[in-house]
CSV table of C-alpha atoms and ligand atoms in Angstrom, one decimal:
chain,number,residue,atom,x,y,z
S,15,MET,CA,-5.8,-40.2,-2.6
S,16,THR,CA,-5.6,-36.9,-1.3
S,17,LYS,CA,-4.7,-34.0,-3.7
S,18,THR,CA,-2.7,-31.4,-2.3
S,19,ILE,CA,-2.4,-27.9,-3.4
S,20,GLY,CA,0.7,-25.4,-2.6
S,21,ILE,CA,-0.2,-22.1,-1.8
S,22,LEU,CA,2.5,-19.6,-1.9
S,23,VAL,CA,1.8,-16.0,-0.7
S,24,GLY,CA,4.0,-13.1,-2.5
S,25,SER,CA,3.3,-11.4,0.9
S,26,LEU,CA,5.9,-11.7,3.7
S,27,ARG,CA,3.8,-8.9,5.9
S,28,LYS,CA,2.7,-10.6,9.2
S,29,ASP,CA,-1.1,-8.8,8.8
S,30,SER,CA,-0.9,-9.5,5.0
S,31,TYR,CA,-4.4,-9.5,3.2
S,32,ASN,CA,-3.0,-11.8,0.6
S,33,LYS,CA,-2.1,-14.3,3.7
S,34,ILE,CA,-6.1,-13.6,4.7
S,35,VAL,CA,-7.4,-14.4,1.4
S,36,ALA,CA,-4.7,-16.9,0.8
S,37,LYS,CA,-6.2,-19.6,4.1
S,38,GLN,CA,-10.1,-18.4,3.0
S,39,PHE,CA,-9.0,-20.1,0.0
S,40,ALA,CA,-7.7,-23.0,1.7
S,41,GLU,CA,-10.5,-23.2,4.1
S,42,LEU,CA,-12.9,-23.7,0.5
S,43,LEU,CA,-11.3,-26.3,-0.8
S,44,PRO,CA,-13.8,-29.8,-1.2
S,45,GLU,CA,-13.3,-32.9,0.2
S,46,GLY,CA,-10.0,-35.0,-0.8
S,47,PHE,CA,-7.8,-31.7,-1.3
S,48,ASP,CA,-5.3,-30.2,1.4
S,49,ALA,CA,-3.8,-27.2,1.2
S,50,LYS,CA,-0.1,-27.1,2.0
S,51,PHE,CA,1.4,-22.8,2.6
S,52,ILE,CA,4.6,-23.2,1.3
S,53,LYS,CA,7.9,-20.7,2.5
S,54,ILE,CA,9.1,-18.4,0.3
S,55,ASP,CA,10.5,-16.2,2.6
S,56,ASP,CA,13.8,-17.6,3.6
S,57,LEU,CA,15.1,-18.5,0.1
S,58,PRO,CA,18.5,-17.0,-0.7
S,59,PHE,CA,18.5,-15.1,-3.8
S,60,TYR,CA,19.5,-16.8,-6.6
S,61,ASN,CA,22.8,-17.4,-7.4
S,62,GLU,CA,23.6,-20.2,-10.2
S,63,ASP,CA,27.1,-20.1,-8.6
S,64,LEU,CA,25.7,-22.2,-5.8
S,65,GLU,CA,24.3,-24.8,-7.7
S,66,VAL,CA,27.5,-27.3,-7.0
S,67,GLU,CA,27.1,-29.8,-4.6
S,68,GLY,CA,27.9,-28.9,-1.3
S,69,SER,CA,26.6,-25.1,-1.7
S,70,VAL,CA,23.3,-25.5,-2.4
S,71,PRO,CA,21.0,-23.3,0.1
S,72,GLU,CA,19.5,-25.9,2.4
S,73,ALA,CA,16.1,-23.6,1.7
S,74,TRP,CA,16.3,-24.0,-1.8
S,75,THR,CA,16.5,-27.8,-1.6
S,76,ARG,CA,13.6,-27.8,0.7
S,77,PHE,CA,11.7,-25.6,-1.5
S,78,ARG,CA,12.3,-27.6,-4.5
S,79,LYS,CA,11.3,-30.9,-2.9
S,80,ASP,CA,8.1,-28.9,-1.2
S,81,ILE,CA,6.6,-27.7,-5.1
S,82,SER,CA,7.5,-31.4,-6.3
S,83,GLU,CA,5.4,-32.9,-3.4
S,84,VAL,CA,2.4,-30.9,-4.6
S,85,ASP,CA,-0.5,-31.8,-7.0
S,86,GLY,CA,-1.3,-28.2,-7.9
S,87,LEU,CA,-0.4,-24.5,-7.2
S,88,TYR,CA,-2.3,-21.3,-5.9
S,89,PHE,CA,-0.7,-18.3,-5.9
S,90,VAL,CA,-1.5,-15.3,-3.9
S,91,THR,CA,0.5,-12.3,-4.3
S,92,PRO,CA,0.4,-8.3,-3.9
S,93,GLU,CA,1.1,-6.2,-6.7
S,94,TYR,CA,4.6,-4.4,-6.0
S,95,ASN,CA,5.2,-1.3,-8.6
S,96,ARG,CA,2.9,-2.9,-11.3
S,97,SER,CA,5.2,-6.0,-11.0
S,98,ILE,CA,5.3,-9.4,-8.6
S,99,PRO,CA,7.0,-8.5,-5.4
S,100,ALA,CA,10.8,-9.8,-5.6
S,101,ALA,CA,10.3,-12.6,-3.0
S,102,LEU,CA,7.7,-14.5,-5.4
S,103,LYS,CA,10.0,-13.8,-8.5
S,104,ASN,CA,13.1,-15.4,-6.6
S,105,ALA,CA,10.9,-18.6,-5.8
S,106,LEU,CA,9.8,-18.9,-9.1
S,107,ASP,CA,13.6,-18.4,-10.3
S,108,VAL,CA,15.1,-21.0,-7.2
S,109,GLY,CA,12.2,-23.7,-8.6
S,110,SER,CA,13.3,-23.5,-12.2
S,111,ARG,CA,16.8,-24.6,-12.1
S,112,PRO,CA,19.0,-26.0,-12.6
S,113,MET,CA,18.2,-26.1,-16.2
S,114,GLY,CA,16.1,-29.0,-16.9
S,115,SER,CA,15.4,-29.9,-13.3
S,116,SER,CA,12.0,-27.5,-12.9
S,117,VAL,CA,9.8,-28.4,-10.2
S,118,TRP,CA,7.0,-26.7,-11.7
S,119,GLY,CA,5.8,-27.9,-15.0
S,120,GLY,CA,2.5,-29.4,-15.3
S,121,LYS,CA,0.8,-28.6,-11.8
S,122,PRO,CA,-2.4,-27.0,-12.6
S,123,GLY,CA,-2.0,-23.2,-11.4
S,124,LEU,CA,-4.6,-20.5,-9.9
S,125,VAL,CA,-3.5,-16.9,-10.0
S,126,VAL,CA,-5.2,-14.6,-7.5
S,127,THR,CA,-4.2,-10.9,-6.9
S,128,VAL,CA,-5.0,-8.7,-3.9
S,129,SER,CA,-4.9,-5.1,-3.7
S,130,PRO,CA,-6.2,-2.3,-2.0
S,131,GLY,CA,-6.4,-0.3,-5.1
S,132,GLY,CA,-9.0,-0.5,-7.6
S,133,PRO,CA,-7.4,-2.6,-10.2
S,134,GLY,CA,-6.8,-5.8,-7.9
S,135,GLY,CA,-3.2,-6.1,-8.9
S,136,PHE,CA,-3.9,-6.4,-12.5
S,137,GLY,CA,-0.5,-6.0,-13.7
S,138,ALA,CA,0.8,-8.4,-11.3
S,139,ASN,CA,-1.6,-11.4,-12.3
S,140,HIS,CA,-0.5,-11.0,-16.1
S,141,ILE,CA,3.1,-10.8,-15.4
S,142,LEU,CA,2.8,-13.5,-12.9
S,143,ARG,CA,1.2,-15.2,-15.7
S,144,GLN,CA,4.1,-14.7,-18.5
S,145,SER,CA,6.2,-16.7,-16.2
S,146,LEU,CA,4.0,-19.3,-15.4
S,147,VAL,CA,3.6,-19.9,-19.2
S,148,PHE,CA,7.7,-20.5,-19.5
S,149,LEU,CA,7.6,-22.5,-16.8
S,150,ASP,CA,4.7,-24.9,-18.3
S,151,VAL,CA,2.6,-24.2,-15.4
S,152,PRO,CA,-1.3,-23.9,-16.9
S,153,THR,CA,-3.2,-21.7,-15.2
S,154,LEU,CA,-7.3,-21.0,-14.9
S,155,GLN,CA,-8.7,-18.2,-17.1
S,156,GLN,CA,-11.7,-17.6,-16.0
S,157,PRO,CA,-13.0,-16.4,-13.3
S,158,GLU,CA,-10.1,-14.1,-13.3
S,159,ALA,CA,-9.3,-13.1,-9.8
S,160,TYR,CA,-8.4,-9.7,-9.3
S,161,ILE,CA,-9.2,-8.9,-5.2
S,162,GLY,CA,-9.4,-5.1,-5.4
S,163,GLY,CA,-10.5,-3.1,-2.6
S,164,ILE,CA,-9.7,-5.5,-0.4
S,165,MET,CA,-9.7,-3.2,2.9
S,166,ASN,CA,-13.4,-2.9,2.6
S,167,LEU,CA,-13.9,-6.7,2.3
S,168,VAL,CA,-12.1,-7.5,5.7
S,169,ASP,CA,-13.1,-6.8,8.6
S,170,ASN,CA,-10.6,-6.2,12.0
S,171,ASP,CA,-11.0,-10.2,12.8
S,172,GLY,CA,-9.6,-10.7,8.9
S,173,HIS,CA,-13.4,-11.9,8.4
S,174,ILE,CA,-14.2,-11.6,4.3
S,175,ALA,CA,-17.4,-10.5,3.4
S,176,ASP,CA,-20.1,-13.2,2.5
S,177,GLY,CA,-20.5,-12.2,-0.8
S,178,THR,CA,-16.4,-12.0,-1.4
S,179,VAL,CA,-16.5,-15.9,0.2
S,180,ASP,CA,-19.3,-16.5,-2.6
S,181,PHE,CA,-16.8,-15.4,-5.1
S,182,PHE,CA,-14.0,-17.3,-4.2
S,183,LYS,CA,-16.1,-20.6,-3.9
S,184,LEU,CA,-17.1,-20.1,-7.2
S,185,ILE,CA,-13.4,-19.8,-8.6
S,186,THR,CA,-12.3,-22.8,-6.2
S,187,ASP,CA,-15.4,-24.5,-8.0
S,188,LYS,CA,-13.8,-23.7,-11.3
S,189,TYR,CA,-10.5,-24.9,-10.4
S,190,ILE,CA,-11.2,-28.0,-9.4
S,191,GLU,CA,-13.2,-28.9,-12.5
S,192,PHE,CA,-10.1,-27.3,-14.3
S,193,PHE,CA,-7.3,-29.7,-12.2
S,194,ASN,CA,-9.6,-32.9,-12.4
S,195,LYS,CA,-9.8,-32.1,-16.2
S,196,LEU,CA,-5.6,-32.0,-16.4
S,197,THR,CA,-4.7,-34.5,-13.8
S,198,LYS,CA,-7.2,-37.3,-14.7
H,260,FNR,C1,2.7,-1.7,-3.2
H,260,FNR,N1,1.3,-2.1,-3.5
H,260,FNR,C2,0.9,-1.6,-4.5
H,260,FNR,N2,-0.3,-1.6,-5.1
H,260,FNR,C3,-0.8,-1.9,-6.0
H,260,FNR,O1,-2.1,-2.2,-6.4
H,260,FNR,N3,0.1,-1.7,-7.4
H,260,FNR,C4,1.2,-1.4,-7.0
H,260,FNR,O2,2.2,-1.2,-7.9
H,260,FNR,C5,1.5,-1.3,-5.7
H,260,FNR,N4,2.7,-1.3,-5.2
H,260,FNR,C6,3.6,-1.4,-4.2
H,260,FNR,C7,5.1,-1.6,-4.1
H,260,FNR,C8,5.5,-1.6,-2.8
H,260,FNR,C9,7.0,-2.0,-2.3
H,260,FNR,C10,4.6,-1.9,-1.6
H,260,FNR,C11,5.4,-2.1,-0.3
H,260,FNR,C12,3.4,-2.0,-1.8
H,260,FNR,C13,0.2,-1.4,-2.3
H,260,FNR,C14,0.2,-3.2,-1.9
H,260,FNR,O3,-1.2,-3.6,-2.4
H,260,FNR,C15,-0.3,-3.0,-0.3
H,260,FNR,O4,0.5,-2.8,0.5
H,260,FNR,C16,-1.2,-4.6,-0.2
H,260,FNR,O5,-1.6,-4.3,1.4
H,260,FNR,C17,0.4,-5.4,0.2
H,260,FNR,O6,0.1,-6.4,0.5
H,260,FNR,P1,-0.5,-7.5,1.5
H,260,FNR,O7,1.2,-7.1,2.1
H,260,FNR,O8,-1.4,-6.6,2.7
H,260,FNR,O9,-0.8,-8.8,1.8
């Protein structure tokens, strides 16, 4: 049966580099795997007061269903002020509640950070991993995916340099191996 990888992109920007990278990762998935891009830009800020029947935002319910239906998770995100964007953190929080009903647990994850800067979003990468430990999302350890200097790796048509695509393919192969080990 086909496995679905849910892809969450931390940038909401139309011309986002992270979106370009995420699309490339989606295209590299092998036979037997599908990608599903999961919307996070319509999620109201998490507020526990809304967790009562009749008040739960529709977007929260849709998001929780989307995550519960996928088999694996890719997080592709920029770094904002040495952390992850608020929209992505909010999505993690929404999916983690109500207490005892988190939709994250056990789904194999991949963390990719993309930045124009040299460190490639190293801070965001590890801050995200900190939350994923608590949410029980096991993540691929190696190879790490800090994609720095992104403006030099993508041309004006959104085409990613061949050597970089080869690196993404290597990461994908390792992720699929990791996924298969964890889910067999
Ligand atoms: C940034 N940017 C940034 N980059 C980085 O490497 N480390 C950082 O801490 C930050 N901080 C930061 C904060 C805020 C609020 C913004 C808007 C941006 C720059 C960021 O990496 C750059 O804008 C990327 O192009 C964002 O990714 P997308 O939107 O192109 O996918």
